[in-house]
Amino acid sequence: MIKIDIANALMQALPISKATALQIVDLLTNRMKQALLDDERIEIRGFGVFEPRPRKSGQGRNIKTGQRVDIPKGRSIRFKQGKDLRGIEVK
Amino acid sequence: MIKIDIANALMQALPISKATALQIVDLLTNRMKQALLDDERIEIRGFGVFEPRPRKSGQGRNIKTGQRVDIPKGRSIRFKQGKDLRGIEVK
DNA sequence: GTTCCCATGATCAAGATCGATATCGCGAAT
DNA sequence: ATTCGCGATATCGATCTTGATCATGGGAAC
């Protein structure tokens, strides 16, 4: 599923054009990006929670040279699946 | 940021009611949930990728009883942040 | 606006999994 | 059709994962 698929789902359920649907998707993702970049957590019950969290990790490895590389602390976004997505049966 | 905040952002940018905005948010999250439950990956360039993946884990521990608990293989949703969310500066 | 209900966070340990890097091929997005 | 983000890959330390229970607050009903 990619952006277009989501937009299609939207325009099928609402009386809007695909262009508008795409606008909406972009709008939402942009707002969410802003929030996450602003270190704000996003919680949508039933779906999941996006939580920006500091990462200190340690060191990785440069595949080319094989040498170790220090991984700066930085920050990562953790997505914790909500109840509706938990307990998924293994197919 | 919670569902209402997202809906507000939507209604501020588009000529729609808050009720409609909420509908849209629910619609999107529901469709995404369906896709994920259907073992489908969701990719939105720049934002991130939701990827259902099998988990085999091993065993955890029940805090109450202190006894080990077998962690069933199940499935988890991994969210990999896109380029726009990577390289977040540490504040 | 106000209230009620139930999803979520925190907590334990230990083992599975992730993340960062560089390059290229593929495919998402325009 | 063009552009440019993403997957795959290797290593290994940091981080996530599960279950039970209470407190908190998301979010929906009134």
CSV table of C-alpha atoms (C1' of nucleotides) in Angstrom, one decimal:
chain,number,residue,atom,x,y,z
A,1,MET,CA,0.0,0.0,0.0
A,2,ILE,CA,1.4,3.3,-1.0
A,3,LYS,CA,0.2,6.9,-1.0
A,4,ILE,CA,-2.0,6.5,-4.0
A,5,ASP,CA,-3.8,3.5,-2.5
A,6,ILE,CA,-4.6,5.5,0.6
A,7,ALA,CA,-5.8,8.4,-1.6
A,8,ASN,CA,-8.0,6.0,-3.5
A,9,ALA,CA,-9.5,4.6,-0.4
A,10,LEU,CA,-10.3,8.2,0.6
A,11,MET,CA,-12.0,9.2,-2.6
A,12,GLN,CA,-14.0,6.1,-2.6
A,13,ALA,CA,-15.4,6.8,0.8
A,14,LEU,CA,-15.8,10.6,0.4
A,15,PRO,CA,-17.1,12.9,-2.4
A,16,ILE,CA,-13.7,14.3,-3.2
A,17,SER,CA,-11.3,14.2,-6.1
A,18,LYS,CA,-8.2,12.2,-6.1
A,19,ALA,CA,-6.2,15.4,-6.1
A,20,THR,CA,-7.9,16.4,-2.9
A,21,ALA,CA,-7.4,13.0,-1.5
A,22,LEU,CA,-3.7,13.2,-2.2
A,23,GLN,CA,-3.6,16.7,-0.6
A,24,ILE,CA,-5.2,15.3,2.5
A,25,VAL,CA,-2.7,12.5,2.8
A,26,ASP,CA,0.2,14.8,2.3
A,27,LEU,CA,-1.3,17.2,4.8
A,28,LEU,CA,-1.6,14.5,7.4
A,29,THR,CA,1.8,13.1,6.9
A,30,ASN,CA,3.4,16.5,6.9
A,31,ARG,CA,1.7,17.5,10.1
A,32,MET,CA,2.7,14.3,11.7
A,33,LYS,CA,6.3,14.7,10.5
A,34,GLN,CA,6.3,18.2,12.0
A,35,ALA,CA,5.0,16.9,15.3
A,36,LEU,CA,7.6,14.1,15.4
A,37,LEU,CA,10.4,16.4,14.5
A,38,ASP,CA,9.2,18.7,17.3
A,39,ASP,CA,9.7,15.8,19.6
A,40,GLU,CA,6.0,15.3,20.1
A,41,ARG,CA,4.5,11.9,20.5
A,42,ILE,CA,1.4,11.0,18.4
A,43,GLU,CA,-1.1,8.7,19.9
A,44,ILE,CA,-4.0,7.2,18.0
A,45,ARG,CA,-5.9,4.7,20.1
A,46,GLY,CA,-6.4,1.4,18.5
A,47,PHE,CA,-3.9,2.1,15.8
A,48,GLY,CA,-0.7,2.9,17.5
A,49,VAL,CA,1.7,5.4,19.0
A,50,PHE,CA,4.6,7.2,17.4
A,51,GLU,CA,7.1,8.1,20.0
A,52,PRO,CA,10.3,10.1,19.3
A,53,ARG,CA,13.0,8.8,21.5
A,54,PRO,CA,16.7,9.5,22.0
A,55,ARG,CA,19.0,6.8,20.8
A,56,LYS,CA,22.5,6.3,22.0
A,57,SER,CA,23.2,3.0,20.4
A,58,GLY,CA,26.8,2.3,20.1
A,59,GLN,CA,28.6,1.7,16.9
A,60,GLY,CA,27.8,0.2,13.5
A,61,ARG,CA,29.9,-1.0,10.7
A,62,ASN,CA,30.8,0.4,7.3
A,63,ILE,CA,29.9,-2.4,4.9
A,64,LYS,CA,32.5,-1.3,2.3
A,65,THR,CA,35.5,-1.0,4.5
A,66,GLY,CA,34.3,-3.3,7.2
A,67,GLN,CA,35.5,-0.8,9.8
A,68,ARG,CA,33.5,0.2,12.8
A,69,VAL,CA,31.8,3.5,12.7
A,70,ASP,CA,30.6,5.5,15.7
A,71,ILE,CA,26.9,6.0,15.7
A,72,PRO,CA,26.0,9.5,17.1
A,73,LYS,CA,23.2,9.6,19.6
A,74,GLY,CA,20.5,11.1,17.4
A,75,ARG,CA,16.9,10.4,17.8
A,76,SER,CA,14.6,7.7,16.4
A,77,ILE,CA,10.9,7.3,16.0
A,78,ARG,CA,9.4,4.3,17.6
A,79,PHE,CA,6.0,3.0,16.6
A,80,LYS,CA,4.1,1.0,19.0
A,81,GLN,CA,1.2,-0.9,17.5
A,82,GLY,CA,-2.1,-0.3,19.2
A,83,LYS,CA,-4.5,-3.0,20.4
A,84,ASP,CA,-6.2,-3.5,17.0
A,85,LEU,CA,-2.9,-4.4,15.5
A,86,ARG,CA,-1.7,-6.6,18.2
A,87,GLY,CA,-2.3,-10.3,18.4
A,88,ILE,CA,-2.1,-10.7,14.7
A,89,GLU,CA,-2.5,-14.3,13.7
A,90,VAL,CA,0.4,-15.9,12.0
A,91,LYS,CA,-0.7,-16.9,8.5
B,1,MET,CA,-0.6,15.0,19.3
B,2,ILE,CA,-3.8,13.0,19.3
B,3,LYS,CA,-6.5,12.3,16.8
B,4,ILE,CA,-8.3,15.6,17.5
B,5,ASP,CA,-5.1,17.6,16.8
B,6,ILE,CA,-4.8,15.9,13.4
B,7,ALA,CA,-8.4,16.6,12.6
B,8,ASN,CA,-7.9,20.2,13.6
B,9,ALA,CA,-4.9,20.5,11.3
B,10,LEU,CA,-7.1,19.1,8.5
B,11,MET,CA,-10.0,21.4,9.0
B,12,GLN,CA,-7.7,24.4,9.1
B,13,ALA,CA,-6.3,23.6,5.8
B,14,LEU,CA,-9.4,22.4,4.0
B,15,PRO,CA,-13.0,23.6,3.9
B,16,ILE,CA,-14.4,20.8,5.9
B,17,SER,CA,-16.1,20.4,9.3
B,18,LYS,CA,-14.3,18.9,12.2
B,19,ALA,CA,-16.7,15.9,12.1
B,20,THR,CA,-15.6,15.3,8.5
B,21,ALA,CA,-12.0,15.7,9.5
B,22,LEU,CA,-12.3,13.1,12.2
B,23,GLN,CA,-14.1,10.8,9.7
B,24,ILE,CA,-11.1,11.1,7.4
B,25,VAL,CA,-8.6,10.4,10.1
B,26,ASP,CA,-10.6,7.3,11.1
B,27,LEU,CA,-11.0,6.2,7.6
B,28,LEU,CA,-7.3,6.4,7.0
B,29,THR,CA,-6.2,4.7,10.1
B,30,ASN,CA,-8.8,2.0,9.5
B,31,ARG,CA,-7.6,1.4,6.0
B,32,MET,CA,-4.0,1.3,7.2
B,33,LYS,CA,-5.0,-1.2,9.9
B,34,GLN,CA,-6.7,-3.4,7.4
B,35,ALA,CA,-3.7,-3.3,5.2
B,36,LEU,CA,-1.3,-4.1,8.0
B,37,LEU,CA,-3.5,-6.9,9.4
B,38,ASP,CA,-3.5,-8.3,5.8
B,39,ASP,CA,0.2,-8.5,6.0
B,40,GLU,CA,0.7,-5.6,3.6
B,41,ARG,CA,3.4,-3.1,4.0
B,42,ILE,CA,2.6,0.6,3.8
B,43,GLU,CA,5.2,2.9,2.3
B,44,ILE,CA,5.0,6.6,2.3
B,45,ARG,CA,8.2,8.1,0.9
B,46,GLY,CA,9.7,10.7,3.1
B,47,PHE,CA,7.5,9.8,6.0
B,48,GLY,CA,8.2,6.2,6.7
B,49,VAL,CA,7.3,2.6,6.1
B,50,PHE,CA,5.1,0.3,8.1
B,51,GLU,CA,6.2,-3.3,7.8
B,52,PRO,CA,4.4,-6.2,9.2
B,53,ARG,CA,7.0,-8.8,10.2
B,54,PRO,CA,7.0,-12.1,11.9
B,55,ARG,CA,8.4,-12.2,15.4
B,56,LYS,CA,9.8,-15.3,16.9
B,57,SER,CA,11.2,-13.8,20.1
B,58,GLY,CA,11.9,-16.3,22.7
B,59,GLN,CA,10.5,-15.9,26.2
B,60,GLY,CA,9.8,-13.0,28.6
B,61,ARG,CA,8.9,-12.9,32.2
B,62,ASN,CA,5.8,-12.3,34.1
B,63,ILE,CA,6.4,-9.6,36.6
B,64,LYS,CA,3.7,-10.8,39.0
B,65,THR,CA,4.7,-14.4,39.2
B,66,GLY,CA,8.3,-13.9,38.1
B,67,GLN,CA,8.0,-17.0,36.0
B,68,ARG,CA,9.1,-17.2,32.4
B,69,VAL,CA,6.5,-16.8,29.8
B,70,ASP,CA,6.8,-18.1,26.3
B,71,ILE,CA,6.5,-15.4,23.7
B,72,PRO,CA,4.5,-16.8,20.8
B,73,LYS,CA,5.9,-16.1,17.4
B,74,GLY,CA,3.1,-13.7,16.4
B,75,ARG,CA,3.6,-10.7,14.2
B,76,SER,CA,4.7,-7.2,14.9
B,77,ILE,CA,4.5,-3.9,12.9
B,78,ARG,CA,7.8,-2.2,12.4
B,79,PHE,CA,7.8,1.4,11.5
B,80,LYS,CA,10.9,2.6,9.8
B,81,GLN,CA,11.2,6.4,9.7
B,82,GLY,CA,11.7,7.9,6.3
B,83,LYS,CA,14.3,10.4,5.2
B,84,ASP,CA,12.5,13.4,6.5
B,85,LEU,CA,12.4,12.0,10.0
B,86,ARG,CA,15.9,10.8,10.0
B,87,GLY,CA,18.8,12.8,11.2
B,88,ILE,CA,16.8,14.6,13.8
B,89,GLU,CA,19.0,16.9,15.8
B,90,VAL,CA,19.3,16.2,19.4
B,91,LYS,CA,17.9,19.1,21.3
C,1,DG,C1',-19.1,20.7,27.7
C,2,DT,C1',-19.1,16.6,30.8
C,3,DT,C1',-18.7,11.9,31.9
C,4,DC,C1',-17.6,7.1,31.5
C,5,DC,C1',-14.8,3.3,29.6
C,6,DC,C1',-11.2,1.1,28.2
C,7,DA,C1',-6.5,1.6,25.7
C,8,DT,C1',-1.9,2.8,27.2
C,9,DG,C1',2.5,3.4,30.4
C,10,DA,C1',5.3,1.5,33.7
C,11,DT,C1',7.6,-2.5,35.7
C,12,DC,C1',10.8,-7.4,35.6
C,13,DA,C1',14.3,-10.4,32.9
C,14,DA,C1',16.4,-12.4,29.1
C,15,DG,C1',16.7,-13.4,24.4
C,16,DA,C1',15.4,-11.6,19.7
C,17,DT,C1',15.8,-7.6,17.0
C,18,DC,C1',17.1,-2.9,15.5
C,19,DG,C1',20.3,0.8,13.8
C,20,DA,C1',23.9,3.0,11.5
C,21,DT,C1',27.1,2.9,7.2
C,22,DA,C1',27.8,2.8,1.7
C,23,DT,C1',26.2,1.3,-3.0
C,24,DC,C1',23.3,-0.2,-6.4
C,25,DG,C1',18.8,-1.6,-8.3
C,26,DC,C1',14.0,-0.9,-7.8
C,27,DG,C1',10.1,1.5,-7.4
C,28,DA,C1',7.4,5.5,-5.2
C,29,DA,C1',6.1,10.0,-6.5
C,30,DT,C1',5.7,13.8,-9.6
D,1,DA,C1',9.7,9.5,-18.2
D,2,DT,C1',12.6,11.4,-14.5
D,3,DT,C1',14.0,11.7,-9.9
D,4,DC,C1',15.3,10.3,-5.7
D,5,DG,C1',13.9,7.5,-1.5
D,6,DC,C1',14.2,2.7,0.0
D,7,DG,C1',15.8,-2.5,0.6
D,8,DA,C1',19.6,-5.4,1.1
D,9,DT,C1',23.9,-6.4,3.4
D,10,DA,C1',27.4,-7.2,8.1
D,11,DT,C1',28.4,-6.4,12.9
D,12,DC,C1',27.2,-6.0,17.6
D,13,DG,C1',25.7,-3.1,21.4
D,14,DA,C1',21.4,-0.8,22.6
D,15,DT,C1',16.7,-1.6,22.7
D,16,DC,C1',12.4,-4.0,22.2
D,17,DT,C1',9.5,-7.9,23.5
D,18,DT,C1',5.9,-10.6,26.6
D,19,DG,C1',2.4,-10.9,30.8
D,20,DA,C1',-0.4,-8.8,35.1
D,21,DT,C1',-2.2,-4.6,37.3
D,22,DC,C1',-3.1,0.2,38.6
D,23,DA,C1',-3.3,5.0,37.2
D,24,DT,C1',-3.9,8.1,33.5
D,25,DG,C1',-6.1,10.1,29.7
D,26,DG,C1',-7.8,9.2,24.8
D,27,DG,C1',-12.0,9.5,22.7
D,28,DA,C1',-16.7,8.6,22.2
D,29,DA,C1',-21.3,8.9,23.9
D,30,DC,C1',-24.5,12.0,26.3
